[in-house]
Amino acid sequence: MSDFNAAAFRQHFPFFAAQPDWIYLDNAATTHKPFAVLETLDHFYRQQNSNVHRGAHKLSQMATILYEEARSCIQQYVNAAEPAEIIFTSGTTAALNQLAFGLMHTVLKPGDRILISALEHHANIVSWQLHCQRFGVILDVIPLDSQLQLDQSAFEQLLTLHPKVVSLTQVSNALGTVLPLASMLQAAKAAGAITVVDGAQGIVWDKPDLQQLAADFYCFSGHKLYGPTGIGVLYGKRALLERLTPLLGGGEMIEQVSFSHSSFNHLPARLEAGTPHIAGALGLAAAIRFISQFDVSQIKSYKRLLLKTFHDGLQHIPGIVVLSPWQDNAGIVTLNLQGEHSADVATLLNEQRIAVRAGRHCAMPLFDLMATAGAVRFAFAPYNQISEVEQCLKALTQAAEILAS
Ligand code: PMP
């Protein structure tokens, strides 16, 4: 049994009272928002709204203080060395694109190698690919073993090619696999690489300690951690952030501008051109304060209980083909009904008001490797109840019967 009170946790989320008929299992796409986040957004726009960093007036100064407090809150949560190492972005995608652009222009040279894994989301593939050809940089991929885990001996081999950057997801959004990140990052650092973590799914599974983890950069999105959409974080070690060429130019990020030349501001402003998502930053800090009230290890064991309930129930449904691992899984199960199209299964579940996602989950190369056209993804969050998993299993059983008839 788990000590975590999922029913009480759920009470913090008004969505479930507003949509009592729905079972929401699309949490890897985005999570719902607790009162604390919604009230922060509402309060900011109703009572505190002003732009940051530029006004001579008190309101702007107040908004600036709130915005910088939000940065410090996030810094403390992820244990970054200083607030300036937290760069606000619009999300993981924006963070990875800034990183790829910034490193290509400064650190990487023609012939250099970047190493990613076969489990990556498109955001951690395409953001590098966009520049590889132009800069003459080679993208290598750690393959999977027969268990769909990353092949660790192939990884060691690829490290002997001395990649300049190793960029890995913490948790596969497509399969739920939790990567052995600590050891892989250490090995990458020992091989001399700059290490990057796509924490989009990892941030809700584990609280990162960025002074412990051998990560030079860590990216995440607020909306997967009960925060607003349109806000995310690029964390980086100061010395490396300072080497990144800014992807966006404009107001705030400059020191001096003339028509022939511009010099850049200090961190974090240097990498935050334009008006930021101020309310979003405050909302993300509210989400972090909210989640900090709960015990991460209790939430983990509760998610394992949801997984076990799902696993046990699936054994009674004929024709289920599970792609996800059951060990070291962050609460995401991807599966198919043998011979059926994943979209058909998801459509039947949707008719029963069960929200899941079907398809290739922004991981087309992974699905190509698995020789699978797509799959249905069930992504659990701590506000999901055991009874919802049971209802979902019933709906899947019915879907299997309908499709077989
Ligand atoms: N990486 C992973 C592992 C993800 O799951 C996602 C979101 N599905 C992203 C990157 C991109 O995040 P966002 O769309 O919030 O930028």
Tab-separated table of C-alpha atoms and ligand atoms in Angstrom:
chain	number	residue	atom	x	y	z
A	1	MET	CA	0.000	0.000	0.000
A	2	SER	CA	1.030	3.588	-0.497
A	3	ASP	CA	0.930	6.298	2.218
A	4	PHE	CA	0.133	8.896	-0.397
A	5	ASN	CA	-3.434	10.254	-0.216
A	6	ALA	CA	-4.380	10.445	-3.884
A	7	ALA	CA	-7.983	11.475	-3.178
A	8	ALA	CA	-6.784	14.478	-1.155
A	9	PHE	CA	-4.217	15.363	-3.828
A	10	ARG	CA	-6.962	15.304	-6.467
A	11	GLN	CA	-9.026	17.812	-4.483
A	12	HIS	CA	-6.446	20.482	-5.348
A	13	PHE	CA	-7.388	20.277	-9.044
A	14	PRO	CA	-10.664	21.986	-10.039
A	15	PHE	CA	-10.671	20.309	-13.458
A	16	PHE	CA	-11.946	17.053	-12.000
A	17	ALA	CA	-14.996	18.637	-10.404
A	18	ALA	CA	-15.685	20.511	-13.655
A	19	GLN	CA	-15.355	17.356	-15.797
A	20	PRO	CA	-16.435	14.554	-13.467
A	21	ASP	CA	-17.173	12.132	-16.335
A	22	TRP	CA	-13.659	12.120	-17.719
A	23	ILE	CA	-10.763	9.840	-16.861
A	24	TYR	CA	-7.680	11.783	-17.805
A	25	LEU	CA	-4.700	9.568	-18.659
A	26	ASP	CA	-2.912	11.934	-21.040
A	27	ASN	CA	-0.611	13.329	-18.379
A	28	ALA	CA	2.554	12.903	-20.432
A	29	ALA	CA	1.069	15.421	-22.887
A	30	THR	CA	0.125	17.898	-20.191
A	31	THR	CA	-1.035	17.885	-16.572
A	32	HIS	CA	-3.923	19.669	-14.896
A	33	LYS	CA	-3.415	22.743	-12.739
A	34	PRO	CA	-4.020	23.045	-9.015
A	35	PHE	CA	-5.912	25.992	-7.457
A	36	ALA	CA	-2.602	27.455	-6.286
A	37	VAL	CA	-1.413	27.893	-9.888
A	38	LEU	CA	-4.736	29.180	-11.232
A	39	GLU	CA	-5.043	31.699	-8.412
A	40	THR	CA	-1.503	32.934	-8.977
A	41	LEU	CA	-2.197	33.583	-12.676
A	42	ASP	CA	-5.518	35.273	-11.929
A	43	HIS	CA	-4.055	37.396	-9.147
A	44	PHE	CA	-1.138	38.523	-11.281
A	45	TYR	CA	-3.274	39.703	-14.185
A	46	ARG	CA	-5.974	41.237	-11.993
A	47	GLN	CA	-3.824	42.951	-9.407
A	48	GLN	CA	-0.131	42.973	-10.236
A	49	ASN	CA	0.113	43.195	-14.036
A	50	SER	CA	3.079	45.187	-15.340
A	51	ASN	CA	6.107	44.525	-17.501
A	52	VAL	CA	9.358	43.569	-15.833
A	53	HIS	CA	12.784	45.188	-15.772
A	54	ARG	CA	11.881	48.367	-17.609
A	55	GLY	CA	9.350	50.569	-15.891
A	56	ALA	CA	10.316	53.546	-13.784
A	57	HIS	CA	7.159	52.917	-11.795
A	58	LYS	CA	6.543	50.927	-8.670
A	59	LEU	CA	4.249	48.402	-10.395
A	60	SER	CA	6.986	47.338	-12.770
A	61	GLN	CA	9.422	47.091	-9.896
A	62	MET	CA	6.951	44.879	-8.018
A	63	ALA	CA	6.446	42.639	-11.084
A	64	THR	CA	10.231	42.386	-11.431
A	65	ILE	CA	10.591	41.309	-7.815
A	66	LEU	CA	7.914	38.625	-8.266
A	67	TYR	CA	9.506	37.397	-11.497
A	68	GLU	CA	12.953	37.155	-9.918
A	69	GLU	CA	11.482	35.462	-6.829
A	70	ALA	CA	9.970	32.862	-9.154
A	71	ARG	CA	13.417	32.278	-10.635
A	72	SER	CA	14.901	31.796	-7.151
A	73	CYS	CA	12.114	29.403	-6.199
A	74	ILE	CA	12.907	27.225	-9.219
A	75	GLN	CA	16.643	27.500	-8.566
A	76	GLN	CA	16.136	26.175	-5.049
A	77	TYR	CA	13.856	23.347	-6.183
A	78	VAL	CA	16.354	21.994	-8.714
A	79	ASN	CA	19.326	22.963	-6.535
A	80	ALA	CA	21.075	25.120	-9.129
A	81	ALA	CA	24.081	27.057	-7.843
A	82	GLU	CA	22.545	30.500	-8.461
A	83	PRO	CA	19.330	32.062	-9.856
A	84	ALA	CA	21.119	33.326	-13.000
A	85	GLU	CA	21.542	29.689	-14.070
A	86	ILE	CA	17.754	29.465	-14.530
A	87	ILE	CA	16.773	30.846	-17.939
A	88	PHE	CA	13.052	31.140	-18.603
A	89	THR	CA	11.978	29.804	-21.988
A	90	SER	CA	8.614	28.898	-23.449
A	91	GLY	CA	9.246	25.211	-22.759
A	92	THR	CA	11.581	22.275	-23.296
A	93	THR	CA	11.453	22.649	-27.074
A	94	ALA	CA	12.540	26.282	-26.894
A	95	ALA	CA	15.262	25.410	-24.359
A	96	LEU	CA	16.711	22.638	-26.544
A	97	ASN	CA	16.593	24.860	-29.626
A	98	GLN	CA	18.440	27.649	-27.805
A	99	LEU	CA	21.022	25.134	-26.677
A	100	ALA	CA	21.561	23.561	-30.081
A	101	PHE	CA	21.803	26.979	-31.746
A	102	GLY	CA	24.055	28.378	-29.045
A	103	LEU	CA	26.477	25.462	-28.942
A	104	MET	CA	26.692	25.129	-32.716
A	105	HIS	CA	27.775	28.754	-33.034
A	106	THR	CA	30.452	28.651	-30.368
A	107	VAL	CA	31.541	25.318	-28.955
A	108	LEU	CA	31.100	22.899	-31.867
A	109	LYS	CA	33.357	22.660	-34.890
A	110	PRO	CA	33.048	20.755	-38.188
A	111	GLY	CA	33.596	17.039	-37.586
A	112	ASP	CA	32.441	17.203	-33.960
A	113	ARG	CA	29.907	14.649	-32.756
A	114	ILE	CA	26.718	14.887	-30.741
A	115	LEU	CA	25.359	11.769	-29.069
A	116	ILE	CA	21.655	11.279	-28.387
A	117	SER	CA	19.652	8.126	-27.688
A	118	ALA	CA	17.094	6.096	-29.595
A	119	LEU	CA	14.520	7.052	-26.961
A	120	GLU	CA	14.498	10.784	-27.707
A	121	HIS	CA	11.494	12.991	-28.349
A	122	HIS	CA	11.665	14.922	-31.633
A	123	ALA	CA	12.601	18.043	-29.651
A	124	ASN	CA	15.936	16.438	-28.754
A	125	ILE	CA	16.552	15.216	-32.292
A	126	VAL	CA	15.356	17.899	-34.683
A	127	SER	CA	16.749	20.842	-32.704
A	128	TRP	CA	20.273	19.433	-33.325
A	129	GLN	CA	19.542	18.163	-36.824
A	130	LEU	CA	18.474	21.634	-37.958
A	131	HIS	CA	22.110	22.743	-37.681
A	132	CYS	CA	24.164	19.576	-38.155
A	133	GLN	CA	24.494	19.740	-41.900
A	134	ARG	CA	25.341	23.442	-42.018
A	135	PHE	CA	27.955	23.182	-39.250
A	136	GLY	CA	29.327	19.810	-40.368
A	137	VAL	CA	28.465	18.195	-37.039
A	138	ILE	CA	27.652	14.473	-36.812
A	139	LEU	CA	24.682	13.150	-34.826
A	140	ASP	CA	25.171	9.651	-33.349
A	141	VAL	CA	22.461	7.584	-31.690
A	142	ILE	CA	22.724	5.087	-28.816
A	143	PRO	CA	20.784	2.032	-30.036
A	144	LEU	CA	18.336	-0.132	-28.093
A	145	ASP	CA	18.907	-3.693	-26.916
A	146	SER	CA	16.359	-6.483	-27.356
A	147	GLN	CA	14.530	-5.318	-24.192
A	148	LEU	CA	14.108	-1.807	-25.668
A	149	GLN	CA	16.592	-0.469	-23.105
A	150	LEU	CA	19.542	1.650	-24.186
A	151	ASP	CA	22.428	-0.597	-25.161
A	152	GLN	CA	25.037	0.369	-22.564
A	153	SER	CA	27.966	-1.316	-24.263
A	154	ALA	CA	27.134	0.486	-27.516
A	155	PHE	CA	27.009	3.704	-25.452
A	156	GLU	CA	30.517	3.039	-24.124
A	157	GLN	CA	31.711	2.406	-27.663
A	158	LEU	CA	30.155	5.634	-28.927
A	159	LEU	CA	31.841	7.554	-26.105
A	160	THR	CA	35.210	6.466	-27.474
A	161	LEU	CA	34.406	8.716	-30.475
A	162	HIS	CA	34.599	11.624	-27.978
A	163	PRO	CA	31.276	13.348	-28.592
A	164	LYS	CA	31.353	17.036	-27.672
A	165	VAL	CA	27.746	16.869	-26.486
A	166	VAL	CA	25.733	14.005	-24.987
A	167	SER	CA	22.040	14.883	-24.832
A	168	LEU	CA	19.680	12.395	-23.181
A	169	THR	CA	16.105	12.285	-22.085
A	170	GLN	CA	15.556	11.458	-18.405
A	171	VAL	CA	12.328	9.550	-19.089
A	172	SER	CA	11.033	8.349	-22.458
A	173	ASN	CA	7.749	10.093	-23.209
A	174	ALA	CA	6.891	7.245	-25.583
A	175	LEU	CA	7.598	4.250	-23.316
A	176	GLY	CA	7.981	5.585	-19.773
A	177	THR	CA	11.512	4.150	-19.489
A	178	VAL	CA	13.602	5.842	-16.778
A	179	LEU	CA	17.155	6.065	-18.080
A	180	PRO	CA	20.115	5.215	-15.802
A	181	LEU	CA	20.955	8.886	-16.083
A	182	ALA	CA	23.406	9.348	-13.205
A	183	SER	CA	25.842	6.722	-14.477
A	184	MET	CA	25.415	7.664	-18.147
A	185	LEU	CA	26.061	11.340	-17.455
A	186	GLN	CA	29.112	10.506	-15.375
A	187	ALA	CA	30.496	8.359	-18.166
A	188	ALA	CA	29.776	11.160	-20.669
A	189	LYS	CA	31.564	13.716	-18.478
A	190	ALA	CA	34.512	11.343	-18.050
A	191	ALA	CA	34.698	11.179	-21.860
A	192	GLY	CA	34.878	14.988	-21.957
A	193	ALA	CA	31.353	15.749	-23.225
A	194	ILE	CA	29.012	18.595	-22.390
A	195	THR	CA	25.950	16.891	-20.922
A	196	VAL	CA	22.353	17.863	-21.637
A	197	VAL	CA	19.213	16.406	-20.050
A	198	ASP	CA	15.749	16.642	-21.554
A	199	GLY	CA	13.820	16.662	-18.283
A	200	ALA	CA	10.358	17.249	-19.829
A	201	GLN	CA	9.036	13.965	-18.414
A	202	GLY	CA	11.692	13.502	-15.752
A	203	ILE	CA	10.787	16.614	-13.783
A	204	VAL	CA	7.507	15.026	-12.587
A	205	TRP	CA	9.136	11.726	-11.770
A	206	ASP	CA	12.062	12.897	-9.674
A	207	LYS	CA	13.208	16.125	-8.087
A	208	PRO	CA	16.536	16.898	-9.759
A	209	ASP	CA	19.586	17.876	-7.745
A	210	LEU	CA	21.546	19.740	-10.372
A	211	GLN	CA	24.639	20.104	-8.277
A	212	GLN	CA	24.744	16.322	-7.816
A	213	LEU	CA	23.718	15.171	-11.277
A	214	ALA	CA	26.536	15.431	-13.830
A	215	ALA	CA	24.334	17.594	-16.104
A	216	ASP	CA	25.684	20.791	-17.619
A	217	PHE	CA	22.222	21.649	-18.955
A	218	TYR	CA	18.748	20.524	-17.898
A	219	CYS	CA	15.568	21.538	-19.748
A	220	PHE	CA	11.944	21.228	-18.696
A	221	SER	CA	8.424	22.540	-19.335
A	222	GLY	CA	6.137	23.991	-16.668
A	223	HIS	CA	2.979	22.402	-18.013
A	224	LYS	CA	4.102	18.829	-17.321
A	225	LEU	CA	4.629	19.764	-13.665
A	226	TYR	CA	1.127	21.199	-12.969
A	227	GLY	CA	2.246	24.654	-14.130
A	228	PRO	CA	1.051	26.802	-17.055
A	229	THR	CA	1.803	26.185	-20.725
A	230	GLY	CA	4.227	28.536	-22.464
A	231	ILE	CA	6.792	28.581	-19.670
A	232	GLY	CA	9.823	26.364	-19.203
A	233	VAL	CA	13.398	26.396	-18.074
A	234	LEU	CA	16.826	26.083	-19.571
A	235	TYR	CA	19.184	25.418	-16.674
A	236	GLY	CA	22.875	25.621	-17.403
A	237	LYS	CA	26.152	25.959	-15.575
A	238	ARG	CA	27.088	29.652	-15.666
A	239	ALA	CA	30.348	29.263	-17.596
A	240	LEU	CA	28.578	27.313	-20.332
A	241	LEU	CA	25.492	29.529	-20.499
A	242	GLU	CA	27.852	32.429	-21.045
A	243	ARG	CA	29.256	30.678	-24.109
A	244	LEU	CA	25.868	30.231	-25.789
A	245	THR	CA	25.088	32.523	-28.709
A	246	PRO	CA	21.591	33.892	-28.035
A	247	LEU	CA	18.969	32.444	-30.350
A	248	LEU	CA	16.712	35.458	-29.943
A	249	GLY	CA	17.812	39.062	-30.214
A	250	GLY	CA	15.819	42.038	-29.007
A	251	GLY	CA	15.023	44.058	-25.942
A	252	GLU	CA	16.381	43.148	-22.509
A	253	MET	CA	19.146	40.878	-23.760
A	254	ILE	CA	21.471	43.703	-24.824
A	255	GLU	CA	23.932	45.996	-23.115
A	256	GLN	CA	24.698	48.436	-25.968
A	257	VAL	CA	23.153	48.628	-29.430
A	258	SER	CA	24.322	50.615	-32.424
A	259	PHE	CA	23.448	50.084	-36.082
A	260	SER	CA	26.750	48.298	-36.593
A	261	HIS	CA	27.149	46.260	-33.411
A	262	SER	CA	25.441	45.079	-30.227
A	263	SER	CA	26.872	43.818	-26.975
A	264	PHE	CA	24.921	41.527	-24.721
A	265	ASN	CA	23.584	41.791	-21.197
A	266	HIS	CA	24.722	39.538	-18.361
A	267	LEU	CA	22.876	36.335	-17.430
A	268	PRO	CA	20.014	35.556	-17.248
A	269	ALA	CA	18.776	38.539	-19.337
A	270	ARG	CA	21.246	37.693	-22.126
A	271	LEU	CA	19.180	34.616	-23.038
A	272	GLU	CA	15.721	36.083	-22.349
A	273	ALA	CA	15.038	38.494	-25.207
A	274	GLY	CA	11.723	40.346	-25.196
A	275	THR	CA	8.895	40.434	-22.701
A	276	PRO	CA	8.898	37.122	-20.853
A	277	HIS	CA	5.872	35.076	-19.796
A	278	ILE	CA	5.767	36.798	-16.415
A	279	ALA	CA	2.522	35.250	-15.176
A	280	GLY	CA	3.782	31.886	-16.437
A	281	ALA	CA	6.970	32.161	-14.397
A	282	LEU	CA	4.931	33.014	-11.303
A	283	GLY	CA	2.564	30.138	-12.103
A	284	LEU	CA	5.465	27.707	-12.465
A	285	ALA	CA	6.871	28.830	-9.103
A	286	ALA	CA	3.393	28.289	-7.612
A	287	ALA	CA	3.339	24.773	-9.093
A	288	ILE	CA	6.736	24.074	-7.578
A	289	ARG	CA	5.653	25.359	-4.164
A	290	PHE	CA	2.543	23.205	-4.477
A	291	ILE	CA	4.373	19.988	-5.359
A	292	SER	CA	7.020	20.641	-2.707
A	293	GLN	CA	4.379	19.961	-0.042
A	294	PHE	CA	4.315	16.303	-1.085
A	295	ASP	CA	6.858	13.570	-0.669
A	296	VAL	CA	8.432	12.601	-3.998
A	297	SER	CA	9.111	9.025	-2.906
A	298	GLN	CA	5.493	8.571	-1.781
A	299	ILE	CA	4.271	9.866	-5.131
A	300	LYS	CA	6.638	7.462	-6.874
A	301	SER	CA	5.339	4.474	-4.955
A	302	TYR	CA	1.753	5.538	-5.592
A	303	LYS	CA	2.484	5.715	-9.327
A	304	ARG	CA	3.990	2.224	-9.072
A	305	LEU	CA	0.749	1.052	-7.480
A	306	LEU	CA	-1.246	2.511	-10.382
A	307	LEU	CA	1.123	0.753	-12.775
A	308	LYS	CA	0.801	-2.560	-10.938
A	309	THR	CA	-3.000	-2.351	-10.981
A	310	PHE	CA	-2.868	-1.660	-14.708
A	311	HIS	CA	-0.332	-4.418	-15.304
A	312	ASP	CA	-2.348	-7.028	-13.387
A	313	GLY	CA	-5.569	-6.084	-15.157
A	314	LEU	CA	-3.979	-6.216	-18.603
A	315	GLN	CA	-3.156	-9.910	-18.066
A	316	HIS	CA	-6.888	-10.662	-18.447
A	317	ILE	CA	-7.322	-8.876	-21.765
A	318	PRO	CA	-6.476	-11.010	-24.792
A	319	GLY	CA	-4.292	-9.568	-27.536
A	320	ILE	CA	-2.583	-6.842	-25.495
A	321	VAL	CA	0.982	-6.126	-26.628
A	322	VAL	CA	2.820	-3.895	-24.144
A	323	LEU	CA	5.814	-1.969	-25.481
A	324	SER	CA	6.784	-0.243	-22.215
A	325	PRO	CA	9.050	-1.792	-19.601
A	326	TRP	CA	7.429	-2.526	-16.205
A	327	GLN	CA	10.682	-2.017	-14.295
A	328	ASP	CA	12.053	1.519	-13.970
A	329	ASN	CA	8.943	3.008	-15.479
A	330	ALA	CA	7.886	6.568	-14.598
A	331	GLY	CA	4.148	5.862	-14.977
A	332	ILE	CA	3.684	5.684	-18.749
A	333	VAL	CA	2.411	2.531	-20.475
A	334	THR	CA	2.297	2.236	-24.235
A	335	LEU	CA	0.512	-0.714	-25.773
A	336	ASN	CA	-1.422	-2.071	-28.697
A	337	LEU	CA	-4.275	-4.464	-29.259
A	338	GLN	CA	-2.845	-7.039	-31.619
A	339	GLY	CA	-3.827	-6.345	-35.201
A	340	GLU	CA	-5.666	-3.116	-34.396
A	341	HIS	CA	-4.801	0.462	-35.211
A	342	SER	CA	-3.874	2.497	-32.119
A	343	ALA	CA	-6.155	5.359	-33.245
A	344	ASP	CA	-9.151	2.979	-33.289
A	345	VAL	CA	-8.469	1.900	-29.713
A	346	ALA	CA	-8.066	5.514	-28.569
A	347	THR	CA	-11.297	6.474	-30.341
A	348	LEU	CA	-13.224	3.753	-28.525
A	349	LEU	CA	-11.726	4.891	-25.208
A	350	ASN	CA	-12.609	8.485	-26.030
A	351	GLU	CA	-16.232	7.364	-26.480
A	352	GLN	CA	-16.043	6.180	-22.878
A	353	ARG	CA	-14.502	9.508	-21.881
A	354	ILE	CA	-11.051	8.158	-21.283
A	355	ALA	CA	-8.379	10.567	-22.515
A	356	VAL	CA	-5.301	8.841	-23.925
A	357	ARG	CA	-2.991	9.526	-26.835
A	358	ALA	CA	-2.407	7.325	-29.879
A	359	GLY	CA	0.259	7.412	-32.550
A	360	ARG	CA	4.019	7.747	-32.486
A	361	HIS	CA	4.264	10.216	-29.627
A	362	CYS	CA	6.801	12.588	-31.208
A	363	ALA	CA	9.260	9.704	-31.350
A	364	MET	CA	8.999	8.495	-34.963
A	365	PRO	CA	12.533	7.049	-35.147
A	366	LEU	CA	11.840	4.957	-32.021
A	367	PHE	CA	8.631	3.567	-33.546
A	368	ASP	CA	10.538	2.791	-36.750
A	369	LEU	CA	13.106	0.862	-34.687
A	370	MET	CA	10.307	-1.044	-32.945
A	371	ALA	CA	8.695	-1.640	-36.371
A	372	THR	CA	5.409	-0.419	-34.907
A	373	ALA	CA	3.075	1.994	-36.667
A	374	GLY	CA	1.932	3.573	-33.414
A	375	ALA	CA	0.608	2.736	-29.955
A	376	VAL	CA	-1.847	3.888	-27.312
A	377	ARG	CA	-0.281	5.704	-24.368
A	378	PHE	CA	-1.650	5.675	-20.823
A	379	ALA	CA	0.196	8.233	-18.701
A	380	PHE	CA	-0.657	8.252	-15.006
A	381	ALA	CA	-0.458	11.134	-12.540
A	382	PRO	CA	-0.852	11.112	-8.768
A	383	TYR	CA	-4.374	12.519	-9.042
A	384	ASN	CA	-5.491	9.378	-10.884
A	385	GLN	CA	-7.393	6.964	-8.683
A	386	ILE	CA	-7.130	3.166	-8.602
A	387	SER	CA	-10.834	3.052	-9.533
A	388	GLU	CA	-10.030	5.000	-12.712
A	389	VAL	CA	-7.411	2.426	-13.697
A	390	GLU	CA	-10.003	-0.289	-13.132
A	391	GLN	CA	-12.549	1.545	-15.293
A	392	CYS	CA	-9.924	2.011	-17.955
A	393	LEU	CA	-9.207	-1.736	-17.941
A	394	LYS	CA	-12.930	-2.438	-18.408
A	395	ALA	CA	-13.092	0.022	-21.289
A	396	LEU	CA	-10.054	-1.610	-22.900
A	397	THR	CA	-11.679	-5.034	-22.551
A	398	GLN	CA	-14.789	-3.708	-24.273
A	399	ALA	CA	-12.712	-2.043	-26.984
A	400	ALA	CA	-10.947	-5.349	-27.618
A	401	GLU	CA	-14.329	-7.139	-27.907
A	402	ILE	CA	-15.773	-4.528	-30.266
A	403	LEU	CA	-12.710	-4.521	-32.514
A	404	ALA	CA	-12.575	-8.336	-32.597
A	405	SER	CA	-16.241	-8.679	-33.573
B	1	PMP	N1	10.887	16.123	-24.525
B	1	PMP	C1	10.047	15.208	-24.028
B	1	PMP	C2	10.608	13.943	-23.467
B	1	PMP	C3	8.674	15.467	-24.000
B	1	PMP	O1	7.843	14.560	-23.503
B	1	PMP	C4	8.197	16.688	-24.524
B	1	PMP	C5	6.714	16.995	-24.534
B	1	PMP	N2	5.921	15.979	-25.013
B	1	PMP	C6	9.117	17.608	-25.017
B	1	PMP	C7	10.456	17.296	-25.009
B	1	PMP	C8	8.679	18.931	-25.567
B	1	PMP	O2	8.082	19.685	-24.555
B	1	PMP	P1	7.263	21.022	-24.908
B	1	PMP	O3	6.276	20.613	-25.975
B	1	PMP	O4	6.602	21.379	-23.623
B	1	PMP	O5	8.242	22.015	-25.383
